[in-house]
Amino acid sequence: MKYLVDVVIWGYPLIILIILVSIYFGIRTRFIQLRYIKLMPKLLLEKNSDKDKISSYQTIALTLANHVGIGNILGVAGAIMYGGPGAILWMWLTAILCSGLSVVENTLGQMYKTEHNGQYRGGPAYYIYKGIGSKTWAVIIAFVLFICLGLLMPTIQAVAISTSMNNTFNLSKLVVGFFVTFTIGFIIFGESKRIIHVAEVIVPFMAIFYLLLAFIVIISHVKFIDDVFLLILDNAFNKNAFYGSIIGNAINYGIRRGIFTHEAGLGSSPNISASSNVSHPVKQGINSAFCVFIDTIVICSATAFMILVTNCFNVMGEGKLLFEGLSGLDYTSFVGAAIDTVFKNWGSYFVSISIFFFAYASLFSGFYNAETNLIFIFKSKKLYKLANILYKCAFLTIIMSSSIFNTEFAWVLTDFGVGIAAFVNIIVILLLSNKFLDVVRDFELKYKKKDDSKYFNKDLECWR
């Protein structure tokens, strides 16, 4: 099973498909994610015309809660250990290229969204059904995403929280599990906007806390920054470099880490971004590309520079140690050791606090993701209400039990399910490419005319 996930699904087939489709849409849209990069902050703070609906900023906060997780810390460190410093450049290039896919899928999420209990909902299942007309595939993808994001992913995040709190602060996993379960229960048993309100408070706080910490560490070693840039570039391209024997690993780990952390093209973010109340579908698509930049170019880079500028890393290749900056330690210790160079003996504490907030935010954003697919599966209000209550109870039970027991197999199952959904999602957005491009042309025409009127399309439920 693990071989199937690592080699067949998440190996080169999916990576190559995502890169090729990213290039295709980049050419067709003239790299819309870069042309409108200056517009992103303005769109992010655009005034919400309906206070009962969710604003663009609120959905971006929840999307970042979903994207920014333990992978931004441990995943980046692992990429450096097994791919060398050059993996970071490939991570950057992947984020820039694949952010175009984020524009596509999140614009489609907006185009084919529906209204449920006064709130917009949408995602891959919705645009597969309404755009392609395949109810069978729509239900299958909704079910897969519900299982992976709503039942399997919580185990991973809960384990990360309880393990880090137990190892660093010697807190009982039972106590940590109860605290997380109780507080998450309070959030999800309210109306759906409570999840949004929590996200818009926690996400800026956790991001600023982590970036401020990284900034202090990097500035404390500012004289080595030029060397780090040269190290990354040399490792990424020069086959005769010190890490030349693992240049393939640098490309592989850099691309995979980029895709894993920003999730562009995988079909997860449209479940959240479709909730936004915007005047044009493309605006939310562009905002979603902004999420990719924040997640990978900013937060992942902060992790990478902390590690590299302090020389707190090891590099493995071909079964041997190519570089040793930390004797006897693996990638899980890189960030903590880097922080220790400035805040003596405090590194592990800061890392654990960051992991807590990153994983905690991923829990309630994952619930929102899964709930959106649950709404699609159960059309009957009575059935949905019952299913939703049962799901909330199951969700909390999973968090509590996972906090105590390690559930590593959930990683394999989640990667398998999301990988399958990603293949389908990529094919669907290709099939819907002409409809997407029509909406892009409408947006660009209005933008040139400075026309901010609401988008109209008689064939789309929420845009008539």
Short mmCIF file of C-alpha atoms in Angstrom, two decimals:
data_model
loop_
_atom_site.label_atom_id
_atom_site.label_comp_id
_atom_site.label_asym_id
_atom_site.label_seq_id
_atom_site.Cartn_x
_atom_site.Cartn_y
_atom_site.Cartn_z
CA MET A 1 0.00 0.00 0.00
CA LYS A 2 2.76 2.43 0.95
CA TYR A 3 4.67 1.61 -2.26
CA LEU A 4 1.51 2.26 -4.28
CA VAL A 5 1.08 5.65 -2.61
CA ASP A 6 4.72 6.80 -2.72
CA VAL A 7 5.69 5.52 -6.17
CA VAL A 8 2.55 5.13 -8.28
CA ILE A 9 0.19 7.81 -6.97
CA TRP A 10 2.48 10.41 -5.39
CA GLY A 11 5.47 9.50 -7.51
CA TYR A 12 6.31 11.02 -10.87
CA PRO A 13 2.94 10.38 -12.63
CA LEU A 14 0.97 12.86 -10.51
CA ILE A 15 3.85 15.31 -10.18
CA ILE A 16 4.42 15.38 -13.95
CA LEU A 17 0.68 15.74 -14.60
CA ILE A 18 0.39 18.70 -12.19
CA ILE A 19 3.45 20.44 -13.64
CA LEU A 20 2.32 19.95 -17.26
CA VAL A 21 -1.21 21.18 -16.55
CA SER A 22 0.25 24.15 -14.63
CA ILE A 23 2.34 25.06 -17.68
CA TYR A 24 -0.70 24.66 -19.95
CA PHE A 25 -2.85 27.04 -17.89
CA GLY A 26 0.10 29.38 -17.41
CA ILE A 27 0.38 29.76 -21.18
CA ARG A 28 -3.39 30.01 -21.74
CA THR A 29 -3.82 32.70 -19.05
CA ARG A 30 -0.47 34.40 -19.68
CA PHE A 31 0.43 33.49 -16.09
CA ILE A 32 -2.47 35.28 -14.46
CA GLN A 33 -1.06 34.51 -11.00
CA LEU A 34 1.93 36.76 -11.72
CA ARG A 35 0.26 39.48 -13.80
CA TYR A 36 -2.15 40.34 -11.00
CA ILE A 37 0.17 39.86 -8.06
CA LYS A 38 -0.03 43.58 -7.15
CA LEU A 39 -3.83 43.32 -7.09
CA MET A 40 -3.87 40.48 -4.52
CA PRO A 41 -3.71 42.59 -1.31
CA LYS A 42 -6.50 44.84 -2.60
CA LEU A 43 -8.75 41.88 -3.47
CA LEU A 44 -8.00 40.28 -0.11
CA LEU A 45 -9.44 43.29 1.72
CA GLU A 46 -12.30 43.95 -0.68
CA LYS A 47 -15.48 45.10 1.05
CA ASN A 48 -18.07 42.38 1.64
CA SER A 49 -21.38 43.43 0.05
CA ASP A 50 -23.42 41.06 2.25
CA LYS A 51 -22.51 40.89 5.95
CA ASP A 52 -24.44 37.62 6.31
CA LYS A 53 -22.05 35.98 3.86
CA ILE A 54 -18.38 35.11 4.36
CA SER A 55 -15.84 37.66 3.13
CA SER A 56 -12.84 36.93 0.93
CA TYR A 57 -10.45 37.63 3.80
CA GLN A 58 -12.26 35.17 6.06
CA THR A 59 -12.09 32.37 3.52
CA ILE A 60 -8.40 33.11 2.90
CA ALA A 61 -7.79 32.80 6.65
CA LEU A 62 -9.55 29.43 6.70
CA THR A 63 -7.72 28.29 3.55
CA LEU A 64 -4.38 29.17 5.13
CA ALA A 65 -5.44 27.29 8.26
CA ASN A 66 -5.95 24.29 5.99
CA HIS A 67 -2.65 24.72 4.10
CA VAL A 68 -0.29 25.81 6.85
CA GLY A 69 0.45 22.73 8.91
CA ILE A 70 3.25 20.69 10.36
CA GLY A 71 4.59 20.21 6.84
CA ASN A 72 5.70 23.85 6.84
CA ILE A 73 8.10 22.96 9.65
CA LEU A 74 8.96 19.26 9.48
CA GLY A 75 8.26 18.82 5.77
CA VAL A 76 10.70 21.55 4.75
CA ALA A 77 13.35 20.19 7.12
CA GLY A 78 12.87 16.71 5.65
CA ALA A 79 13.25 18.09 2.11
CA ILE A 80 16.60 19.64 3.07
CA MET A 81 17.82 16.46 4.74
CA TYR A 82 17.05 14.18 1.80
CA GLY A 83 17.16 16.62 -1.11
CA GLY A 84 19.78 19.09 0.06
CA PRO A 85 19.46 22.91 0.12
CA GLY A 86 18.67 22.91 -3.62
CA ALA A 87 15.25 21.40 -2.88
CA ILE A 88 14.16 24.86 -1.70
CA LEU A 89 14.58 26.41 -5.15
CA TRP A 90 12.46 23.70 -6.74
CA MET A 91 9.88 24.27 -4.00
CA TRP A 92 9.75 27.97 -4.94
CA LEU A 93 9.47 27.29 -8.67
CA THR A 94 6.71 24.75 -8.08
CA ALA A 95 4.74 27.22 -5.95
CA ILE A 96 4.99 29.97 -8.56
CA LEU A 97 4.02 27.65 -11.40
CA CYS A 98 1.28 25.70 -9.62
CA SER A 99 -0.34 28.80 -8.13
CA GLY A 100 -1.95 29.10 -11.57
CA LEU A 101 -3.78 25.83 -10.87
CA SER A 102 -5.04 27.36 -7.65
CA VAL A 103 -6.53 30.21 -9.69
CA VAL A 104 -8.29 27.69 -11.95
CA GLU A 105 -9.78 25.34 -9.37
CA ASN A 106 -10.86 28.08 -6.97
CA THR A 107 -12.44 30.12 -9.74
CA LEU A 108 -14.37 27.00 -10.76
CA GLY A 109 -15.36 26.51 -7.12
CA GLN A 110 -16.86 30.01 -7.17
CA MET A 111 -18.54 29.52 -10.55
CA TYR A 112 -20.43 26.37 -9.55
CA LYS A 113 -21.11 27.11 -5.89
CA THR A 114 -24.55 26.74 -4.35
CA GLU A 115 -26.32 28.32 -1.37
CA HIS A 116 -26.97 26.22 1.74
CA ASN A 117 -28.57 27.65 4.90
CA GLY A 118 -27.64 31.18 3.89
CA GLN A 119 -23.99 30.32 3.14
CA TYR A 120 -22.24 29.51 -0.11
CA ARG A 121 -20.73 26.04 -0.53
CA GLY A 122 -18.78 24.51 -3.39
CA GLY A 123 -15.75 22.49 -4.43
CA PRO A 124 -14.68 19.71 -6.81
CA ALA A 125 -17.82 17.62 -6.28
CA TYR A 126 -19.97 20.63 -7.16
CA TYR A 127 -18.13 21.60 -10.36
CA ILE A 128 -17.82 17.97 -11.44
CA TYR A 129 -21.60 17.60 -11.14
CA LYS A 130 -22.68 21.00 -12.48
CA GLY A 131 -19.86 21.60 -14.96
CA ILE A 132 -19.22 18.09 -16.30
CA GLY A 133 -22.61 16.58 -15.51
CA SER A 134 -21.25 13.44 -13.89
CA LYS A 135 -23.19 12.78 -10.70
CA THR A 136 -21.44 9.45 -10.13
CA TRP A 137 -17.93 10.91 -10.13
CA ALA A 138 -19.10 13.90 -8.12
CA VAL A 139 -20.44 11.67 -5.34
CA ILE A 140 -17.31 9.50 -5.40
CA ILE A 141 -14.99 12.50 -5.07
CA ALA A 142 -17.18 14.05 -2.36
CA PHE A 143 -17.04 10.77 -0.44
CA VAL A 144 -13.25 10.40 -0.89
CA LEU A 145 -12.56 13.97 0.26
CA PHE A 146 -14.96 13.56 3.18
CA ILE A 147 -13.20 10.40 4.37
CA CYS A 148 -9.67 11.74 3.88
CA LEU A 149 -10.11 15.30 5.12
CA GLY A 150 -12.81 14.60 7.69
CA LEU A 151 -11.94 11.23 9.19
CA LEU A 152 -8.30 10.42 8.42
CA MET A 153 -6.55 13.79 8.46
CA PRO A 154 -7.67 14.60 12.04
CA THR A 155 -5.71 11.58 13.30
CA ILE A 156 -2.50 13.00 11.87
CA GLN A 157 -2.99 16.47 13.32
CA ALA A 158 -4.12 15.17 16.73
CA VAL A 159 -1.09 12.88 16.98
CA ALA A 160 1.24 15.78 16.10
CA ILE A 161 -0.27 17.98 18.82
CA SER A 162 -0.30 15.43 21.64
CA THR A 163 3.15 14.04 20.81
CA SER A 164 4.86 17.44 20.64
CA MET A 165 3.17 18.64 23.86
CA ASN A 166 4.07 15.41 25.63
CA ASN A 167 7.70 15.36 24.46
CA THR A 168 8.40 19.03 25.12
CA PHE A 169 6.23 19.99 28.10
CA ASN A 170 5.72 16.49 29.55
CA LEU A 171 1.95 16.99 29.40
CA SER A 172 -0.22 13.90 29.50
CA LYS A 173 -1.52 12.94 26.05
CA LEU A 174 -4.89 12.31 27.67
CA VAL A 175 -5.05 15.86 29.05
CA VAL A 176 -3.90 17.37 25.76
CA GLY A 177 -6.40 15.26 23.84
CA PHE A 178 -9.26 16.29 26.11
CA PHE A 179 -8.36 19.99 25.79
CA VAL A 180 -8.15 19.86 21.99
CA THR A 181 -11.34 17.79 21.70
CA PHE A 182 -13.32 20.08 24.01
CA THR A 183 -12.24 23.34 22.32
CA ILE A 184 -12.68 21.97 18.79
CA GLY A 185 -16.11 20.69 19.84
CA PHE A 186 -17.06 24.19 20.99
CA ILE A 187 -16.03 25.56 17.59
CA ILE A 188 -17.77 23.02 15.35
CA PHE A 189 -21.01 22.72 17.34
CA GLY A 190 -21.78 26.35 16.67
CA GLU A 191 -22.96 27.76 13.36
CA SER A 192 -20.50 27.45 10.48
CA LYS A 193 -19.43 31.09 10.75
CA ARG A 194 -17.93 30.35 14.19
CA ILE A 195 -15.25 28.29 12.42
CA ILE A 196 -14.53 31.27 10.17
CA HIS A 197 -14.32 33.70 13.10
CA VAL A 198 -11.83 31.45 14.91
CA ALA A 199 -9.73 31.13 11.75
CA GLU A 200 -9.50 34.88 11.19
CA VAL A 201 -8.13 35.28 14.73
CA ILE A 202 -5.82 32.27 15.04
CA VAL A 203 -4.27 32.25 11.54
CA PRO A 204 -2.80 35.79 11.60
CA PHE A 205 -1.57 35.21 15.16
CA MET A 206 0.18 31.90 14.41
CA ALA A 207 1.67 33.18 11.15
CA ILE A 208 3.01 36.39 12.72
CA PHE A 209 4.38 34.48 15.74
CA TYR A 210 6.27 32.02 13.54
CA LEU A 211 7.50 34.59 11.01
CA LEU A 212 8.66 36.97 13.76
CA LEU A 213 10.58 34.12 15.37
CA ALA A 214 12.15 33.20 12.03
CA PHE A 215 12.99 36.84 11.29
CA ILE A 216 14.89 37.19 14.57
CA VAL A 217 16.87 34.01 13.94
CA ILE A 218 17.69 34.98 10.34
CA ILE A 219 18.64 38.58 11.18
CA SER A 220 20.91 37.28 13.95
CA HIS A 221 22.87 35.46 11.21
CA VAL A 222 22.34 38.08 8.49
CA LYS A 223 25.96 37.95 7.28
CA PHE A 224 25.38 34.41 6.00
CA ILE A 225 22.26 35.15 3.92
CA ASP A 226 24.19 35.67 0.67
CA ASP A 227 25.94 32.34 1.23
CA VAL A 228 22.57 30.62 1.71
CA PHE A 229 21.21 31.93 -1.60
CA LEU A 230 24.37 30.77 -3.38
CA LEU A 231 24.16 27.38 -1.66
CA ILE A 232 20.54 26.90 -2.78
CA LEU A 233 21.27 27.90 -6.38
CA ASP A 234 24.47 25.88 -6.61
CA ASN A 235 22.87 22.78 -5.14
CA ALA A 236 19.83 23.09 -7.41
CA PHE A 237 21.66 23.31 -10.74
CA ASN A 238 25.35 22.41 -10.48
CA LYS A 239 25.93 18.70 -11.02
CA ASN A 240 29.50 19.08 -9.82
CA ALA A 241 28.43 20.68 -6.55
CA PHE A 242 29.10 19.05 -3.21
CA TYR A 243 25.55 17.63 -3.22
CA GLY A 244 25.65 16.84 -6.92
CA SER A 245 24.99 13.15 -6.36
CA ILE A 246 21.50 13.93 -5.09
CA ILE A 247 20.43 16.57 -7.60
CA GLY A 248 17.55 14.27 -8.55
CA ASN A 249 16.47 14.18 -4.92
CA ALA A 250 16.63 17.97 -4.76
CA ILE A 251 14.18 18.23 -7.65
CA ASN A 252 11.94 15.43 -6.37
CA TYR A 253 11.73 16.57 -2.75
CA GLY A 254 11.46 20.24 -3.66
CA ILE A 255 8.58 19.70 -6.08
CA ARG A 256 6.76 17.23 -3.80
CA ARG A 257 7.14 19.47 -0.75
CA GLY A 258 5.83 22.41 -2.73
CA ILE A 259 2.78 20.50 -3.94
CA PHE A 260 2.09 18.90 -0.56
CA THR A 261 2.15 22.16 1.38
CA HIS A 262 0.23 24.53 -0.91
CA GLU A 263 -2.09 21.79 -2.30
CA ALA A 264 -2.66 23.66 -5.57
CA GLY A 265 -4.55 21.44 -8.00
CA LEU A 266 -5.41 18.81 -5.41
CA GLY A 267 -9.03 19.96 -5.00
CA SER A 268 -8.98 20.73 -1.28
CA SER A 269 -8.97 24.55 -1.21
CA PRO A 270 -12.05 25.07 -3.46
CA ASN A 271 -14.20 23.50 -0.72
CA ILE A 272 -13.36 26.54 1.41
CA SER A 273 -12.86 29.36 -1.10
CA ALA A 274 -16.26 28.70 -2.73
CA SER A 275 -17.82 30.07 0.48
CA SER A 276 -16.55 33.56 -0.22
CA ASN A 277 -18.90 36.37 -1.25
CA VAL A 278 -17.07 38.15 -4.07
CA SER A 279 -18.27 40.16 -7.07
CA HIS A 280 -16.42 38.00 -9.59
CA PRO A 281 -15.31 34.32 -9.48
CA VAL A 282 -11.80 35.13 -10.73
CA LYS A 283 -11.18 37.44 -7.79
CA GLN A 284 -11.33 34.50 -5.42
CA GLY A 285 -9.11 32.50 -7.76
CA ILE A 286 -6.44 35.20 -7.65
CA ASN A 287 -6.78 35.43 -3.86
CA SER A 288 -6.20 31.70 -3.62
CA ALA A 289 -2.93 32.08 -5.53
CA PHE A 290 -1.98 34.59 -2.84
CA CYS A 291 -2.49 31.79 -0.29
CA VAL A 292 0.02 29.64 -2.18
CA PHE A 293 2.60 32.42 -2.05
CA ILE A 294 2.09 33.02 1.68
CA ASP A 295 2.22 29.32 2.49
CA THR A 296 5.26 28.34 0.42
CA ILE A 297 7.21 31.44 -0.60
CA VAL A 298 6.89 33.06 2.83
CA ILE A 299 6.32 30.48 5.59
CA CYS A 300 8.19 27.50 4.12
CA SER A 301 11.04 29.82 3.13
CA ALA A 302 11.21 31.16 6.67
CA THR A 303 11.71 27.60 7.90
CA ALA A 304 14.34 26.87 5.26
CA PHE A 305 16.35 30.02 5.92
CA MET A 306 16.31 29.46 9.68
CA ILE A 307 17.80 26.01 9.11
CA LEU A 308 20.35 26.97 6.44
CA VAL A 309 21.55 30.29 7.81
CA THR A 310 22.40 28.67 11.16
CA ASN A 311 24.00 25.60 9.53
CA CYS A 312 21.67 23.41 11.64
CA PHE A 313 21.06 20.61 9.17
CA ASN A 314 22.35 17.29 7.89
CA VAL A 315 22.11 15.97 4.34
CA MET A 316 21.73 12.28 3.50
CA GLY A 317 22.30 10.79 0.09
CA GLU A 318 22.89 7.34 -1.35
CA GLY A 319 22.74 5.86 2.12
CA LYS A 320 25.50 8.03 3.55
CA LEU A 321 25.90 11.35 5.32
CA LEU A 322 26.94 14.05 2.83
CA PHE A 323 26.93 16.93 5.29
CA GLU A 324 26.68 17.02 9.06
CA GLY A 325 25.77 20.24 10.83
CA LEU A 326 23.97 18.51 13.71
CA SER A 327 25.69 15.41 14.97
CA GLY A 328 23.35 12.44 15.39
CA LEU A 329 20.09 14.37 14.82
CA ASP A 330 17.45 14.02 12.11
CA TYR A 331 15.25 16.60 10.41
CA THR A 332 12.76 16.76 13.30
CA SER A 333 15.41 18.62 15.31
CA PHE A 334 16.59 21.09 12.64
CA VAL A 335 14.25 24.02 13.39
CA GLY A 336 14.56 23.67 17.17
CA ALA A 337 18.35 23.64 16.92
CA ALA A 338 18.27 26.73 14.66
CA ILE A 339 16.15 28.63 17.18
CA ASP A 340 18.48 27.52 19.99
CA THR A 341 21.29 29.48 18.37
CA VAL A 342 19.47 32.65 19.40
CA PHE A 343 17.11 31.55 22.20
CA LYS A 344 19.27 29.10 24.13
CA ASN A 345 17.38 25.91 25.11
CA TRP A 346 14.04 27.40 23.96
CA GLY A 347 13.97 25.98 20.43
CA SER A 348 11.96 22.85 21.19
CA TYR A 349 9.38 24.92 23.10
CA PHE A 350 8.85 27.37 20.26
CA VAL A 351 8.61 24.55 17.71
CA SER A 352 6.04 22.70 19.82
CA ILE A 353 3.95 25.85 20.21
CA SER A 354 4.07 26.41 16.44
CA ILE A 355 3.13 22.79 15.74
CA PHE A 356 0.22 23.11 18.18
CA PHE A 357 -1.27 26.14 16.43
CA PHE A 358 -0.57 24.90 12.89
CA ALA A 359 -2.10 21.47 13.55
CA TYR A 360 -4.97 22.89 15.63
CA ALA A 361 -5.99 25.27 12.84
CA SER A 362 -5.82 22.40 10.35
CA LEU A 363 -8.33 20.45 12.47
CA PHE A 364 -11.23 22.89 12.26
CA SER A 365 -10.46 23.89 8.68
CA GLY A 366 -10.40 20.18 7.76
CA PHE A 367 -13.81 19.80 9.40
CA TYR A 368 -15.20 22.66 7.28
CA ASN A 369 -13.71 21.03 4.19
CA ALA A 370 -15.35 17.68 4.98
CA GLU A 371 -18.66 19.26 5.97
CA THR A 372 -18.91 20.90 2.53
CA ASN A 373 -18.66 17.46 0.90
CA LEU A 374 -21.16 16.04 3.39
CA ILE A 375 -23.65 18.69 2.28
CA PHE A 376 -23.21 17.55 -1.30
CA ILE A 377 -23.70 13.86 -0.48
CA PHE A 378 -26.91 14.34 1.55
CA LYS A 379 -29.42 16.43 -0.38
CA SER A 380 -32.26 15.81 2.09
CA LYS A 381 -32.23 18.33 4.96
CA LYS A 382 -33.31 15.71 7.49
CA LEU A 383 -30.68 13.21 6.40
CA TYR A 384 -27.99 15.87 6.30
CA LYS A 385 -28.85 17.13 9.78
CA LEU A 386 -28.59 13.61 11.20
CA ALA A 387 -25.40 12.86 9.25
CA ASN A 388 -23.85 16.15 10.38
CA ILE A 389 -24.49 15.44 14.07
CA LEU A 390 -23.10 11.91 13.73
CA TYR A 391 -20.08 13.25 11.89
CA LYS A 392 -19.33 15.86 14.55
CA CYS A 393 -19.41 13.16 17.22
CA ALA A 394 -17.19 10.88 15.12
CA PHE A 395 -14.79 13.77 14.39
CA LEU A 396 -14.32 14.53 18.08
CA THR A 397 -13.98 10.85 18.97
CA ILE A 398 -11.24 10.50 16.35
CA ILE A 399 -9.36 13.50 17.77
CA MET A 400 -9.54 12.17 21.32
CA SER A 401 -8.50 8.61 20.47
CA SER A 402 -5.76 9.73 18.06
CA SER A 403 -4.27 11.96 20.74
CA ILE A 404 -3.55 8.84 22.79
CA PHE A 405 -2.75 6.28 20.09
CA ASN A 406 -0.35 6.76 17.21
CA THR A 407 -2.09 6.26 13.86
CA GLU A 408 0.69 6.40 11.27
CA PHE A 409 -1.32 4.33 8.79
CA ALA A 410 -3.67 7.28 8.44
CA TRP A 411 -0.90 9.10 6.51
CA VAL A 412 -0.87 6.34 3.89
CA LEU A 413 -4.66 6.20 3.59
CA THR A 414 -4.96 9.99 3.38
CA ASP A 415 -2.26 10.30 0.72
CA PHE A 416 -3.94 7.51 -1.25
CA GLY A 417 -7.38 9.11 -1.18
CA VAL A 418 -6.28 12.67 -1.85
CA GLY A 419 -3.98 11.43 -4.62
CA ILE A 420 -6.88 9.73 -6.40
CA ALA A 421 -9.04 12.84 -5.96
CA ALA A 422 -6.19 14.98 -7.34
CA PHE A 423 -5.98 12.91 -10.53
CA VAL A 424 -9.71 13.33 -11.11
CA ASN A 425 -9.62 17.03 -10.21
CA ILE A 426 -6.83 17.75 -12.70
CA ILE A 427 -8.72 15.99 -15.50
CA VAL A 428 -11.93 17.86 -14.65
CA ILE A 429 -10.35 21.31 -14.65
CA LEU A 430 -8.87 20.49 -18.06
CA LEU A 431 -12.33 19.56 -19.34
CA LEU A 432 -13.70 22.82 -17.92
CA SER A 433 -10.79 24.93 -19.19
CA ASN A 434 -12.80 26.75 -21.89
CA LYS A 435 -15.51 27.77 -19.43
CA PHE A 436 -12.84 28.96 -17.01
CA LEU A 437 -11.06 30.96 -19.73
CA ASP A 438 -14.35 32.63 -20.70
CA VAL A 439 -14.75 33.88 -17.14
CA VAL A 440 -11.14 35.07 -17.08
CA ARG A 441 -11.69 37.07 -20.27
CA ASP A 442 -14.77 38.67 -18.69
CA PHE A 443 -12.75 39.60 -15.59
CA GLU A 444 -9.89 41.10 -17.58
CA LEU A 445 -12.24 43.12 -19.76
CA LYS A 446 -13.99 44.54 -16.69
CA TYR A 447 -10.66 45.21 -14.98
CA LYS A 448 -9.42 47.23 -17.95
CA LYS A 449 -12.64 49.26 -17.95
CA LYS A 450 -12.48 49.63 -14.14
CA ASP A 451 -15.93 48.06 -14.04
CA ASP A 452 -16.53 46.56 -10.59
CA SER A 453 -20.09 45.40 -11.23
CA LYS A 454 -21.07 41.87 -10.20
CA TYR A 455 -20.43 39.07 -12.66
CA PHE A 456 -23.56 37.74 -14.39
CA ASN A 457 -24.14 34.34 -15.97
CA LYS A 458 -27.64 32.95 -16.40
CA ASP A 459 -26.29 29.38 -16.47
CA LEU A 460 -24.66 29.56 -13.03
CA GLU A 461 -26.87 29.26 -9.95
CA CYS A 462 -25.30 31.94 -7.77
CA TRP A 463 -24.42 34.38 -10.56
CA ARG A 464 -27.83 34.92 -12.20
#
